CSV table of C-alpha atoms and ligand atoms in Angstrom, one decimal:
chain,number,residue,atom,x,y,z
E,3,MET,CA,106.2,25.9,-191.4
E,4,THR,CA,106.0,24.2,-194.8
E,5,VAL,CA,103.1,22.0,-195.7
E,6,PRO,CA,103.9,18.3,-196.3
E,7,THR,CA,103.5,17.3,-199.9
E,8,THR,CA,103.1,14.1,-201.9
E,9,ALA,CA,104.5,13.5,-205.4
E,10,LEU,CA,102.0,13.5,-208.3
E,11,PRO,CA,102.7,10.9,-211.0
E,12,THR,CA,103.9,13.9,-213.1
E,13,GLY,CA,106.7,14.5,-210.6
E,14,ALA,CA,105.1,17.7,-209.2
E,15,GLN,CA,104.8,18.2,-205.5
E,16,PHE,CA,101.2,18.3,-204.3
E,17,PRO,CA,100.5,20.0,-200.9
E,18,LEU,CA,98.4,18.2,-198.4
E,19,LEU,CA,96.7,21.4,-197.2
E,20,GLY,CA,95.1,24.2,-199.1
E,21,LEU,CA,92.3,26.8,-199.0
E,22,GLY,CA,88.8,26.0,-200.2
E,23,THR,CA,86.8,28.8,-201.7
E,24,TRP,CA,83.3,27.5,-202.5
E,25,LEU,CA,80.7,30.0,-201.2
E,26,SER,CA,83.5,32.6,-200.7
E,27,LYS,CA,81.9,35.7,-202.2
E,28,PRO,CA,84.0,37.8,-204.5
E,29,GLU,CA,84.4,40.6,-201.9
E,30,GLU,CA,85.3,38.1,-199.2
E,31,VAL,CA,87.7,35.9,-201.1
E,32,LYS,CA,90.3,38.5,-201.8
E,33,ASN,CA,90.9,39.0,-198.1
E,34,ALA,CA,90.8,35.3,-197.5
E,35,VAL,CA,93.4,34.5,-200.1
E,36,ARG,CA,95.7,37.4,-198.9
E,37,VAL,CA,95.4,36.1,-195.3
E,38,ALA,CA,96.1,32.6,-196.4
E,39,LEU,CA,99.1,33.4,-198.5
E,40,ASP,CA,100.5,35.5,-195.6
E,41,VAL,CA,100.1,32.6,-193.2
E,42,GLY,CA,101.8,30.2,-195.6
E,43,TYR,CA,99.1,28.5,-197.6
E,44,ARG,CA,100.3,28.0,-201.2
E,45,TYR,CA,97.5,25.8,-202.5
E,46,ILE,CA,94.1,27.4,-203.5
E,47,ASP,CA,91.1,25.4,-204.7
E,48,THR,CA,88.6,27.2,-206.9
E,49,ALA,CA,86.2,26.4,-209.8
E,50,SER,CA,84.6,28.4,-212.6
E,51,ILE,CA,81.2,27.8,-210.9
E,52,TYR,CA,82.4,29.4,-207.7
E,53,LYS,CA,82.3,32.8,-209.5
E,54,ASN,CA,85.4,34.1,-207.7
E,55,GLU,CA,88.3,33.2,-210.0
E,56,SER,CA,88.7,36.8,-211.1
E,57,GLU,CA,89.1,38.0,-207.6
E,58,ILE,CA,91.5,35.2,-206.7
E,59,GLY,CA,93.5,36.1,-209.9
E,60,GLU,CA,93.8,39.7,-208.8
E,61,VAL,CA,95.3,38.6,-205.5
E,62,LEU,CA,97.6,36.1,-207.1
E,63,HIS,CA,98.8,38.8,-209.5
E,64,GLU,CA,99.4,41.1,-206.6
E,65,TYR,CA,101.6,38.6,-204.8
E,66,LEU,CA,103.4,37.3,-207.9
E,67,SER,CA,104.2,40.7,-209.3
E,68,SER,CA,105.5,42.0,-206.0
E,69,GLY,CA,107.7,38.9,-205.7
E,70,LYS,CA,106.0,37.9,-202.4
E,71,VAL,CA,105.5,34.4,-203.9
E,72,LYS,CA,106.9,32.6,-206.9
E,73,ARG,CA,104.6,30.9,-209.4
E,74,GLU,CA,106.4,27.6,-208.8
E,75,GLU,CA,105.6,27.8,-205.1
E,76,LEU,CA,101.9,28.0,-205.8
E,77,PHE,CA,99.5,25.2,-206.4
E,78,ILE,CA,96.3,26.4,-208.1
E,79,THR,CA,93.4,24.1,-208.8
E,80,THR,CA,90.3,24.9,-210.8
E,81,LYS,CA,87.5,22.9,-212.4
E,82,LEU,CA,85.5,22.4,-215.6
E,83,PHE,CA,81.8,22.9,-214.9
E,84,CYS,CA,79.4,20.2,-216.1
E,85,THR,CA,77.8,22.5,-218.7
E,86,HIS,CA,81.1,22.0,-220.7
E,87,ASN,CA,81.9,18.3,-220.4
E,88,ARG,CA,81.9,17.8,-224.1
E,89,PRO,CA,85.5,17.2,-225.1
E,90,GLU,CA,85.6,20.1,-227.6
E,91,ASP,CA,84.6,22.5,-224.9
E,92,VAL,CA,87.4,21.8,-222.5
E,93,GLU,CA,90.1,24.0,-224.0
E,94,GLY,CA,88.0,27.1,-224.2
E,95,GLN,CA,86.9,26.7,-220.6
E,96,ILE,CA,90.4,26.3,-219.2
E,97,LYS,CA,91.6,29.3,-221.2
E,98,ASP,CA,88.7,31.4,-219.8
E,99,SER,CA,89.7,30.3,-216.2
E,100,LEU,CA,93.4,31.1,-216.9
E,101,LYS,CA,92.4,34.5,-218.1
E,102,ARG,CA,90.4,35.2,-214.9
E,103,LEU,CA,93.1,33.7,-212.7
E,104,GLN,CA,95.8,35.7,-214.6
E,105,LEU,CA,97.9,32.6,-215.0
E,106,ASP,CA,99.5,30.7,-217.9
E,107,TYR,CA,98.7,27.3,-216.4
E,108,VAL,CA,97.0,25.8,-213.5
E,109,ASP,CA,98.6,23.1,-211.4
E,110,LEU,CA,95.6,20.9,-211.5
E,111,TYR,CA,92.4,20.9,-213.6
E,112,LEU,CA,89.5,18.8,-212.6
E,113,ILE,CA,86.3,17.6,-214.2
E,114,HIS,CA,83.9,19.0,-211.6
E,115,GLY,CA,81.3,16.3,-212.0
E,116,PRO,CA,80.7,13.3,-214.3
E,117,VAL,CA,77.2,14.4,-215.5
E,118,SER,CA,77.0,16.5,-218.7
E,119,PHE,CA,74.6,19.3,-219.4
E,120,SER,CA,73.9,21.7,-222.2
E,121,HIS,CA,75.6,25.1,-221.9
E,122,ASP,CA,72.4,26.7,-220.4
E,123,MET,CA,72.1,23.7,-218.0
E,124,LYS,CA,68.5,23.1,-219.2
E,125,GLU,CA,69.2,19.8,-220.8
E,126,MET,CA,71.1,16.7,-219.8
E,127,LEU,CA,73.4,15.4,-222.4
E,128,LYS,CA,73.0,11.7,-221.9
E,129,ASP,CA,75.4,10.6,-224.6
E,130,VAL,CA,78.4,12.4,-223.2
E,131,ARG,CA,80.4,9.8,-221.2
E,132,VAL,CA,83.2,10.4,-218.8
E,133,GLU,CA,85.7,8.9,-221.2
E,134,ASP,CA,84.7,11.6,-223.7
E,135,THR,CA,85.4,14.4,-221.3
E,136,TRP,CA,88.7,12.9,-220.3
E,137,ARG,CA,89.9,13.1,-223.9
E,138,GLY,CA,89.4,16.9,-223.7
E,139,MET,CA,91.3,16.9,-220.4
E,140,GLU,CA,94.2,15.1,-222.0
E,141,GLY,CA,94.3,17.7,-224.7
E,142,VAL,CA,94.7,20.6,-222.3
E,143,PHE,CA,97.3,18.6,-220.3
E,144,GLU,CA,99.3,18.0,-223.5
E,145,LYS,CA,99.2,21.7,-224.4
E,146,GLY,CA,100.5,22.6,-221.0
E,147,PHE,CA,97.5,24.6,-219.8
E,148,ALA,CA,97.2,22.2,-216.8
E,149,LYS,CA,100.2,20.5,-215.2
E,150,ALA,CA,98.0,17.7,-213.9
E,151,ILE,CA,94.4,16.6,-214.5
E,152,GLY,CA,91.9,14.8,-212.5
E,153,VAL,CA,88.2,14.2,-211.6
E,154,SER,CA,85.7,15.2,-208.9
E,155,ASN,CA,82.5,13.6,-207.7
E,156,PHE,CA,83.3,10.4,-209.6
E,157,SER,CA,82.3,6.9,-208.6
E,158,ILE,CA,84.7,3.9,-208.4
E,159,GLU,CA,83.2,2.5,-211.5
E,160,GLN,CA,83.8,5.8,-213.4
E,161,VAL,CA,87.4,6.0,-212.2
E,162,GLU,CA,88.1,2.5,-213.4
E,163,ARG,CA,86.4,3.2,-216.8
E,164,VAL,CA,88.5,6.4,-217.4
E,165,GLN,CA,91.7,4.6,-216.4
E,166,LYS,CA,91.0,1.9,-218.9
E,167,SER,CA,90.4,4.3,-221.8
E,168,ALA,CA,93.1,6.9,-220.8
E,169,LYS,CA,96.2,7.8,-222.6
E,170,ILE,CA,97.1,10.0,-219.6
E,171,PRO,CA,96.1,8.5,-216.3
E,172,ILE,CA,94.1,10.4,-213.7
E,173,HIS,CA,96.4,12.3,-211.4
E,174,ASN,CA,94.0,13.4,-208.7
E,175,ILE,CA,90.5,12.8,-207.5
E,176,GLN,CA,88.5,15.3,-205.3
E,177,VAL,CA,85.5,14.0,-203.4
E,178,GLU,CA,83.6,14.6,-200.2
E,179,CYS,CA,85.5,13.1,-197.3
E,180,HIS,CA,85.3,13.5,-193.6
E,181,ILE,CA,84.8,11.3,-190.5
E,182,TYR,CA,81.2,10.7,-191.3
E,183,PHE,CA,81.9,9.8,-195.0
E,184,PRO,CA,85.4,8.4,-194.9
E,185,GLN,CA,85.6,7.0,-198.5
E,186,PHE,CA,87.7,3.9,-197.5
E,187,GLU,CA,86.8,1.9,-200.6
E,188,LEU,CA,87.4,4.7,-203.2
E,189,HIS,CA,90.6,5.6,-201.4
E,190,GLU,CA,91.9,2.0,-201.9
E,191,VAL,CA,91.0,2.1,-205.6
E,192,CYS,CA,92.9,5.3,-205.9
E,193,LYS,CA,96.0,3.9,-204.2
E,194,LYS,CA,95.9,1.0,-206.6
E,195,HIS,CA,96.0,3.5,-209.5
E,196,ASN,CA,98.4,5.9,-207.9
E,197,ILE,CA,95.7,8.6,-207.9
E,198,SER,CA,96.3,11.4,-205.3
E,199,PHE,CA,93.3,12.1,-203.1
E,200,THR,CA,91.7,15.4,-202.1
E,201,ALA,CA,89.1,15.6,-199.4
E,202,TYR,CA,86.4,18.2,-199.8
E,203,ALA,CA,84.0,19.3,-197.0
E,204,PRO,CA,86.6,18.0,-194.4
E,205,LEU,CA,84.7,19.9,-191.6
E,206,GLY,CA,81.3,18.6,-192.8
E,207,SER,CA,80.7,21.8,-194.8
E,208,PRO,CA,78.6,23.6,-192.1
E,209,GLY,CA,78.3,26.7,-194.3
E,210,ARG,CA,76.3,24.8,-197.0
E,211,LEU,CA,73.2,25.0,-194.9
E,212,GLU,CA,72.5,28.7,-194.6
E,213,LYS,CA,74.1,29.8,-197.9
E,214,THR,CA,72.7,27.6,-200.6
E,215,GLU,CA,69.3,26.9,-202.0
E,216,VAL,CA,69.5,23.1,-201.8
E,217,ASN,CA,67.3,21.4,-199.2
E,218,TRP,CA,70.0,19.5,-197.3
E,219,GLU,CA,69.2,16.5,-195.2
E,220,PRO,CA,69.7,17.0,-191.5
E,221,ALA,CA,73.2,15.7,-190.5
E,222,PRO,CA,75.3,15.8,-187.4
E,223,CYS,CA,78.4,18.0,-187.8
E,224,PRO,CA,81.8,16.5,-187.4
E,225,LEU,CA,82.9,19.6,-185.5
E,226,GLU,CA,80.5,18.6,-182.7
E,227,ASP,CA,81.6,15.0,-182.5
E,228,GLU,CA,82.4,13.8,-179.0
E,229,THR,CA,85.5,11.8,-180.0
E,230,VAL,CA,86.8,14.7,-182.0
E,231,LYS,CA,86.3,17.0,-179.1
E,232,LYS,CA,88.0,14.7,-176.7
E,233,ILE,CA,91.0,14.2,-178.9
E,234,ALA,CA,91.2,18.0,-179.5
E,235,GLU,CA,91.3,18.7,-175.8
E,236,LYS,CA,94.1,16.2,-175.3
E,237,HIS,CA,96.3,18.0,-177.8
E,238,SER,CA,95.1,21.5,-176.9
E,239,LYS,CA,93.8,21.8,-180.4
E,240,THR,CA,90.4,22.7,-181.9
E,241,PRO,CA,88.0,20.1,-183.4
E,242,ALA,CA,88.6,21.6,-186.9
E,243,GLN,CA,92.4,21.1,-186.4
E,244,VAL,CA,91.8,17.4,-185.4
E,245,LEU,CA,89.6,16.8,-188.4
E,246,ILE,CA,92.1,18.3,-190.8
E,247,ARG,CA,95.1,16.5,-189.3
E,248,HIS,CA,93.2,13.2,-189.4
E,249,LEU,CA,92.7,13.4,-193.1
E,250,MET,CA,96.3,14.6,-193.7
E,251,GLN,CA,97.6,11.6,-191.7
E,252,ARG,CA,95.4,9.4,-194.0
E,253,ASN,CA,97.7,10.8,-196.8
E,254,MET,CA,94.9,13.0,-198.2
E,255,SER,CA,95.1,16.6,-199.3
E,256,VAL,CA,92.6,18.7,-197.3
E,257,ILE,CA,91.1,22.0,-198.5
E,258,PRO,CA,89.1,23.5,-195.6
E,259,LYS,CA,87.2,26.7,-196.7
E,260,SER,CA,87.1,29.8,-194.6
E,261,ILE,CA,86.7,33.6,-195.1
E,262,ASN,CA,87.5,34.3,-191.5
E,263,ASP,CA,91.0,35.5,-190.6
E,264,LYS,CA,91.1,33.6,-187.4
E,265,ARG,CA,89.8,30.4,-188.8
E,266,ILE,CA,92.1,30.5,-191.9
E,267,LYS,CA,95.0,30.7,-189.5
E,268,GLU,CA,93.5,28.0,-187.2
E,269,ASN,CA,93.1,25.6,-190.1
E,270,PHE,CA,96.7,26.0,-191.1
E,271,ASP,CA,98.0,25.6,-187.6
E,272,VAL,CA,98.0,21.8,-187.8
E,273,LEU,CA,101.7,21.1,-188.6
E,274,ASP,CA,103.0,21.0,-185.1
E,275,PHE,CA,101.2,18.0,-183.7
E,276,GLU,CA,100.4,14.4,-184.7
E,277,LEU,CA,97.6,12.1,-183.9
E,278,THR,CA,98.6,8.8,-182.5
E,279,GLU,CA,97.8,5.6,-184.4
E,280,GLU,CA,95.1,4.9,-181.8
E,281,GLU,CA,93.5,8.2,-182.3
E,282,VAL,CA,93.5,7.8,-186.1
E,283,LYS,CA,91.8,4.5,-185.7
E,284,GLU,CA,89.3,5.9,-183.3
E,285,LEU,CA,88.4,8.6,-185.8
E,286,ASN,CA,88.3,6.0,-188.7
E,287,ASN,CA,85.7,4.1,-186.6
E,288,ALA,CA,83.1,6.9,-186.3
E,289,LYS,CA,79.7,5.2,-186.2
E,290,HIS,CA,77.6,7.7,-188.2
E,291,HIS,CA,77.9,7.5,-192.0
E,292,GLN,CA,76.2,9.9,-194.3
E,293,ARG,CA,76.9,11.4,-197.7
E,294,LEU,CA,76.2,15.2,-197.5
E,295,PHE,CA,76.5,16.0,-201.1
E,296,PHE,CA,74.0,13.9,-203.0
E,297,GLY,CA,73.8,16.1,-206.2
E,298,ASP,CA,70.1,15.6,-207.0
E,299,PHE,CA,70.7,17.3,-210.3
E,300,PHE,CA,72.7,14.3,-211.3
E,301,LYS,CA,69.6,12.1,-211.1
E,302,GLY,CA,68.4,10.4,-214.3
E,303,HIS,CA,71.7,10.7,-216.2
E,304,PRO,CA,73.5,7.5,-217.1
E,305,GLU,CA,76.7,8.9,-215.5
E,306,ASP,CA,74.9,9.7,-212.2
E,307,PRO,CA,77.8,8.7,-209.8
E,308,TYR,CA,75.5,7.9,-207.0
E,309,LYS,CA,72.7,5.9,-208.8
E,310,LEU,CA,73.5,2.8,-206.8
E,311,GLU,CA,73.2,4.6,-203.5
E,312,ARG,CA,69.9,6.3,-204.2
E,313,LYS,CA,66.7,5.0,-202.7
E,314,ASP,CA,64.3,6.8,-205.0
F,7,LIG,N1,84.5,19.3,-206.1
F,7,LIG,C1,83.3,19.7,-205.5
F,7,LIG,O1,82.3,19.5,-206.1
F,7,LIG,C2,83.4,20.4,-204.2
F,7,LIG,C3,82.2,20.4,-203.4
F,7,LIG,C4,82.3,21.0,-202.2
F,7,LIG,C5,83.5,21.6,-201.8
F,7,LIG,N2,84.6,21.6,-202.6
F,7,LIG,C6,85.9,22.3,-202.2
F,7,LIG,O2,86.2,22.0,-200.9
F,7,LIG,C7,86.3,23.1,-200.1
F,7,LIG,C8,85.9,22.7,-198.7
F,7,LIG,O3,84.6,22.2,-198.6
F,7,LIG,P1,83.4,23.1,-198.0
F,7,LIG,O4,83.6,24.5,-198.1
F,7,LIG,O5,82.1,22.5,-198.6
F,7,LIG,O6,83.3,22.6,-196.5
F,7,LIG,P2,84.3,22.7,-195.2
F,7,LIG,O7,85.7,23.2,-195.6
F,7,LIG,O8,84.2,21.4,-194.6
F,7,LIG,O9,83.6,23.7,-194.3
F,7,LIG,C9,83.6,25.1,-194.5
F,7,LIG,C10,82.7,25.8,-193.5
F,7,LIG,O10,83.2,25.6,-192.2
F,7,LIG,C11,83.4,26.9,-191.6
F,7,LIG,N3,84.8,26.8,-190.9
F,7,LIG,C12,86.0,26.9,-191.5
F,7,LIG,N4,87.0,26.7,-190.6
F,7,LIG,C13,86.4,26.5,-189.4
F,7,LIG,C14,86.8,26.2,-188.1
F,7,LIG,N5,88.2,26.2,-187.9
F,7,LIG,N6,85.9,26.1,-187.1
F,7,LIG,C15,84.6,26.1,-187.4
F,7,LIG,N7,84.1,26.4,-188.6
F,7,LIG,C16,85.0,26.5,-189.6
F,7,LIG,C17,83.5,27.9,-192.7
F,7,LIG,O11,82.9,29.1,-192.3
F,7,LIG,P3,83.8,30.5,-192.4
F,7,LIG,O12,84.2,30.7,-193.8
F,7,LIG,O13,82.9,31.5,-191.8
F,7,LIG,O14,85.0,30.3,-191.5
F,7,LIG,C18,82.5,27.2,-193.7
F,7,LIG,O15,81.2,27.5,-193.4
F,7,LIG,C19,85.3,24.1,-200.8
F,7,LIG,O16,85.4,25.4,-200.4
F,7,LIG,C20,85.7,23.8,-202.2
F,7,LIG,O17,86.9,24.5,-202.5
F,7,LIG,C21,84.5,21.0,-203.8
F,8,LIG,C1,103.2,6.8,-207.9
F,8,LIG,O1,103.7,8.0,-208.3
F,8,LIG,C2,104.8,8.5,-207.6
F,8,LIG,C3,105.2,9.9,-208.0
F,8,LIG,O2,105.6,9.9,-209.3
F,8,LIG,C4,106.0,7.5,-207.8
F,8,LIG,O3,107.1,7.9,-207.1
F,8,LIG,C5,105.6,6.1,-207.5
F,8,LIG,O4,106.5,5.2,-207.9
F,8,LIG,C6,104.3,5.7,-208.2
F,8,LIG,N1,103.8,4.4,-207.7
F,8,LIG,C7,103.3,3.5,-208.4
F,8,LIG,C8,102.8,2.3,-207.8
F,8,LIG,O5,103.2,3.6,-209.7
F,9,LIG,C1,100.5,9.0,-200.5
F,9,LIG,O1,99.8,9.2,-201.7
F,9,LIG,C2,100.6,9.3,-202.9
F,9,LIG,C3,99.7,9.6,-204.0
F,9,LIG,O2,99.2,10.8,-203.9
F,9,LIG,C4,101.5,8.1,-203.0
F,9,LIG,O3,102.4,8.3,-204.1
F,9,LIG,C5,102.3,7.8,-201.8
F,9,LIG,O4,102.9,6.6,-201.9
F,9,LIG,C6,101.3,7.8,-200.6
F,9,LIG,N1,102.1,7.6,-199.4
F,9,LIG,C7,101.8,6.8,-198.4
F,9,LIG,C8,102.6,6.8,-197.2
F,9,LIG,O5,100.8,6.0,-198.5
F,10,LIG,C1,79.8,17.6,-206.9
F,10,LIG,O1,78.9,16.6,-206.4
F,10,LIG,C2,78.0,17.1,-205.4
F,10,LIG,C3,77.2,15.9,-205.0
F,10,LIG,O2,77.9,14.9,-204.4
F,10,LIG,C4,77.2,18.3,-205.8
F,10,LIG,O3,76.5,18.8,-204.7
F,10,LIG,C5,78.1,19.3,-206.4
F,10,LIG,O4,77.3,20.4,-206.9
F,10,LIG,C6,78.9,18.7,-207.5
F,10,LIG,N1,79.7,19.7,-208.1
F,10,LIG,C7,79.5,19.9,-209.4
F,10,LIG,C8,79.9,21.2,-209.9
F,10,LIG,O5,79.1,19.0,-210.2
F,11,LIG,C1,81.3,39.8,-208.5
F,11,LIG,C2,81.6,38.6,-209.3
F,11,LIG,O1,80.9,37.6,-209.4
F,11,LIG,N1,82.8,38.7,-209.9
F,11,LIG,C3,83.4,37.7,-210.8
F,11,LIG,C4,83.8,36.4,-210.2
F,11,LIG,O2,84.3,35.6,-211.1
F,11,LIG,C5,83.5,35.3,-212.2
F,11,LIG,C6,84.1,34.3,-213.1
F,11,LIG,O3,85.0,33.5,-212.4
F,11,LIG,C7,83.1,36.6,-213.0
F,11,LIG,O4,82.2,36.3,-214.0
F,11,LIG,C8,82.5,37.5,-212.0
F,11,LIG,O5,82.2,38.7,-212.6
């Protein structure tokens, strides 16, 4: 089955379902991408900081050179890490990513986060603003290295500010979004600006707990939510499938990550059922609200996107 798409302001088709690859280790990601492409995924989300672009590139090359997929069927996203938010750094970074991915262009290039650091990450660069980084992004768009450009981890205020200064408007935003952090307000602002929306951590990112060094706040997992389980049972689907479907029906692009063959297939098997309006509403009304990704390393920078939400 083909994944539904929405049109980007550039005219390109943007798939509403893709494969996430954060925390997918190099030796795991190759199998994951092969399984995903075989099942029908065409959209892969990566980033230079995930340290797996080279392996993803090897698999893409394998599938493209054998003719199993055509370049124009693929939608590849990668991201500029915050050690290179200075406008003059952007082109070199995307070229390095393209070399690793063995591609001439990516379909979408995102500013990974609004906060700028020195190359060694030891120092915050407080004078680099999001509008500055955006100028670098416009440059790589104009040169054709990225067919669309966007932002990640930005606040509403930052989106508005970039739009005001932009020659080329924002095409996409990627932020945390799941039933416990539904992003209604930011989503409305994006609709107003015609910015397509990608939900990361759609399942509540359960893997973040055991595999990263950050001390995460305890949080309930959307996969265990009683309403989700009830709706899943009614449709003979799994909780993960209900969570993915819910965001797709909100007109968001969803990028669940998995390295497990069975779960990669499960997460794609969401095209043959539909949640009722009532069920969407019920899921929209989840009582618990909590941001999972607070980015403590953003603290103290004038572009900290969450400064208004912080208690300390
Ligand atoms: N822009 C950013 O700053 C940013 C931040 C975070 C994430 N992202 C992107 O968004 C993607 C998704 O977010 P995420 O990886 O944080 O979280 P997620 O997709 O919500 O959750 C992934 C976790 O859930 C498990 N899982 C996957 N499918 C499952 C299923 N059907 N049932 C039960 N468990 C399942 C995975 O384990 P297995 O692999 O073992 O299946 C993994 O531990 C990332 O991979 C990345 O590409 C971007
Ligand atoms: C948003 O972009 C799409 C895709 O190009 C276009 O069809 C639509 O008219 C745009 N909407 C607005 C409000 O600009
Ligand atoms: C879905 O979002 C896209 C932008 O990504 C927009 O162009 C389109 O009009 C939206 N569709 C609906 C039904 O809201
Ligand atoms: C995106 O923001 C989250 C905090 O919301 C943070 O954990 C993550 O590392 C950020 N990604 C980058 C590369 O800035
Ligand atoms: C094992 C490993 O980390 N492999 C590569 C993953 O991709 C990064 C860059 O994207 C390379 O630097 C690593 O060598």
